[in-house]
Structures are given as C-alpha cells and as structure tokens.
Short mmCIF file of C-alpha atoms in Angstrom, two decimals:
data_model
loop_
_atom_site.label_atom_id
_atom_site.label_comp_id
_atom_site.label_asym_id
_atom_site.label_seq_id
_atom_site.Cartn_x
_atom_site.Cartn_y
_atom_site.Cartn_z
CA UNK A 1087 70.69 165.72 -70.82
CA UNK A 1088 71.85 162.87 -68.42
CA UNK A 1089 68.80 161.19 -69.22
CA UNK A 1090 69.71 160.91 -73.03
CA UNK A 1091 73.41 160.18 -72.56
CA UNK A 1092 72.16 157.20 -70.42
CA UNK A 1093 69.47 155.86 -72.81
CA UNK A 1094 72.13 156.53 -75.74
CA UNK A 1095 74.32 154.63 -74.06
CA UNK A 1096 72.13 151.64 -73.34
CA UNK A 1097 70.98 151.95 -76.87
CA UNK A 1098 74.88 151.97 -78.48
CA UNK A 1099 77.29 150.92 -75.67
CA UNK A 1100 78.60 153.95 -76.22
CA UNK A 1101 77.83 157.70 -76.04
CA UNK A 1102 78.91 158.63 -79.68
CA UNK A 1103 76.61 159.49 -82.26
CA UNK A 1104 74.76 156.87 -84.25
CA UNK A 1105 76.81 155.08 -87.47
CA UNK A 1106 75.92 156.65 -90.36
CA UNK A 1107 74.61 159.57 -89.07
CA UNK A 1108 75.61 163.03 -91.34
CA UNK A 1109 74.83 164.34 -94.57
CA UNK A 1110 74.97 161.65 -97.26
CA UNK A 1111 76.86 161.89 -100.74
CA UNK A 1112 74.17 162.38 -103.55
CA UNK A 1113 74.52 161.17 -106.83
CA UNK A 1114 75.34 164.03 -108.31
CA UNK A 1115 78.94 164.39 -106.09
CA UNK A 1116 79.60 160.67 -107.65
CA UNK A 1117 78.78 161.83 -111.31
CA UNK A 1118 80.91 165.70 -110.70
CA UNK A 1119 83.93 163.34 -109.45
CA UNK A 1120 83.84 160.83 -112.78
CA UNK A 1121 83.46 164.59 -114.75
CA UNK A 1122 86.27 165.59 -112.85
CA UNK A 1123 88.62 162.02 -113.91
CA UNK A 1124 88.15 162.44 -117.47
CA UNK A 1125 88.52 166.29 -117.85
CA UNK A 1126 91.50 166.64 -115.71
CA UNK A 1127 94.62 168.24 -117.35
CA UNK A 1128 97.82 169.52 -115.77
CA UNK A 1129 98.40 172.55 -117.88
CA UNK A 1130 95.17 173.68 -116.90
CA UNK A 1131 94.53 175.50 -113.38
CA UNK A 1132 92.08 174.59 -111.07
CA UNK A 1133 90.32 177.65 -111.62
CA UNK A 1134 89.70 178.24 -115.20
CA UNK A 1135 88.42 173.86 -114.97
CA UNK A 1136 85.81 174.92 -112.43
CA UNK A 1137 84.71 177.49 -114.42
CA UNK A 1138 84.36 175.59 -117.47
CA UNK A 1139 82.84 172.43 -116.01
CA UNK A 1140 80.32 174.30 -113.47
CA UNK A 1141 81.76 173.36 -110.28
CA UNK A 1142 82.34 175.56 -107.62
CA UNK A 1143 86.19 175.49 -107.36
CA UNK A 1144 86.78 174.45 -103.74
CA UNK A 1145 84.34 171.34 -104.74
CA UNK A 1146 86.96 171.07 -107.29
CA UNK A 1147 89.61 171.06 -105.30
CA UNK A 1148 87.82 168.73 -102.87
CA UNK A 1149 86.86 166.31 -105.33
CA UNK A 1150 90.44 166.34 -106.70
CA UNK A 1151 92.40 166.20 -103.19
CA UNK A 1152 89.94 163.46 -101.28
CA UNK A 1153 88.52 161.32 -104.18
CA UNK A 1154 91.51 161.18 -107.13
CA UNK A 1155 94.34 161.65 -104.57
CA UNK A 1156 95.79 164.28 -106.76
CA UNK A 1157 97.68 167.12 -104.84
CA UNK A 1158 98.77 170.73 -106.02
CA UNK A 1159 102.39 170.98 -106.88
CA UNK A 1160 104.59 172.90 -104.97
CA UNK A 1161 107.35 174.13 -107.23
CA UNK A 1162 110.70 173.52 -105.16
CA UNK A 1163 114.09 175.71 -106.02
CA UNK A 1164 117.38 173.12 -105.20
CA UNK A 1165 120.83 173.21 -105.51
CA UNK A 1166 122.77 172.21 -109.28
CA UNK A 1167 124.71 169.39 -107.57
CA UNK A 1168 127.15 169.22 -110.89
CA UNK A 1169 129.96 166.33 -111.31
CA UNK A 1170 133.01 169.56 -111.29
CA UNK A 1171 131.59 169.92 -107.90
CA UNK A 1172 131.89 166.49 -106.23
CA UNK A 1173 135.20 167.04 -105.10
CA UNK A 1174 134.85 170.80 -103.94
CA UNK A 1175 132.09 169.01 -101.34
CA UNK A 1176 134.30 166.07 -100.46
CA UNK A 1177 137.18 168.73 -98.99
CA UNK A 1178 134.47 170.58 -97.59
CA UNK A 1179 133.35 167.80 -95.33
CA UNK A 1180 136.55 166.46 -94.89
CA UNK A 1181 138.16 169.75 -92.87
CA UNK A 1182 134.31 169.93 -91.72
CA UNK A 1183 134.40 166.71 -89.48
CA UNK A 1184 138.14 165.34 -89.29
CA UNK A 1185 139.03 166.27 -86.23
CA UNK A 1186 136.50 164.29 -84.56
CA UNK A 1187 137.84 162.16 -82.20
CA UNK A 1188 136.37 158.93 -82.03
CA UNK A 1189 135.68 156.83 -78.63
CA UNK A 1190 137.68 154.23 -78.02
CA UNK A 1191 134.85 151.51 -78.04
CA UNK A 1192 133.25 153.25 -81.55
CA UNK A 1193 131.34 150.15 -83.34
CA UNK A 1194 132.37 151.69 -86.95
CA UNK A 1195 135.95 151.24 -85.83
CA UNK A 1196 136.08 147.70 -84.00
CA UNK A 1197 134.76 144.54 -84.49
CA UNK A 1198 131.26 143.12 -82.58
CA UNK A 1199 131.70 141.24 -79.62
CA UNK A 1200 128.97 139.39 -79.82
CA UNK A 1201 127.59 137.34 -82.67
CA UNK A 1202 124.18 135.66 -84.27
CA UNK A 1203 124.87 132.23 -85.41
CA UNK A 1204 127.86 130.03 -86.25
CA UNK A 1205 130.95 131.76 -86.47
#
C-alpha cells in the first residue's frame, strides 16, 4: 500500500489518480445528446420523450441537465402586486419603520467628511 502511494507519487507528483482515468463517453452518448437537441419540446414531459426516443429517462434527464443546460421548471405561486395597491404598502411600511430613530452620525442623513478628488 505504502509502496504504491510512493511509486505513484514519484510517477505523478502527486498521489491522485492518473488524468483521464474513468469510463469514457462513447459515441453513442454524443449522437443520444444531438437526438435529444432537435427533439426537445416544452409541452412534452420528460417521460413520455424517453419513451418515445428509447432513452432511459434519467439518461434523459442527464443529457438534458449536464449537456443542453436545460433545467426543470419549478412552478412558483407570488403575490398580485396591483397599481390600487401601491399605496396600501407605502402606509404599511411607513407606520412599519417610522419610529426609527436614527444615530446622530447616520451617513444617509449627513454629508461625507471625506472626499475623492477635487472638490
């Protein structure tokens, strides 16, 4: 064990594996992802595509989240900010934060004492 971490490090300068070592991509992964580019259609679900094109659908969903960058979408439910509203939330915040009190030395209320350039 020792022995091989030595000689692997004398070898690499290193003890990690060798570059390139792993499975390879066949050709076959290259041709399934240019399937995958032209056959893509949003309507359709990742499912019913896999079964229609013959690939397995988490090489599907491989081929469509590491190679085309293409991500499910997550439907999101967000508040109706509507224009009759604006001022409802203006109030709101108003009595909300008012009574803050301020420090004396507050940069949003006095000038910079110090300045860059010619003034």
């Amino acid at each position: 064990m020792i022995r091989s971490l030595f000689s692997r490090f004398e070898e690499l300068g290193s003890v990690a594996d060798h570059p390139g070592r792993g499975a390879n991509r066949n050709i076959s992964a290259e041709d399934n992802v240019e399937t995958v580019r032209q056959i893509i259609h949003p309507s359709v679900s990742i499912r019913r595509r896999s079964s229609q094109v013959g690939i397995s659908r988490m090489t599907l969903r491989r081929i469509l989240k590491l190679d085309l960058k293409m991500y499910p979408y997550k439907i999101q439910i967000v508040q109706t900010l509507l224009p009759q509203y604006h001022l409802v939330r203006k109030i709101f915040l108003a009595s909300k934060y008012s009574d803050f009190n301020w420090p004396p030395r507050s940069p949003d209320l006095t000038a910079p004492d110090f300045f860059y350039g010619d003034i």
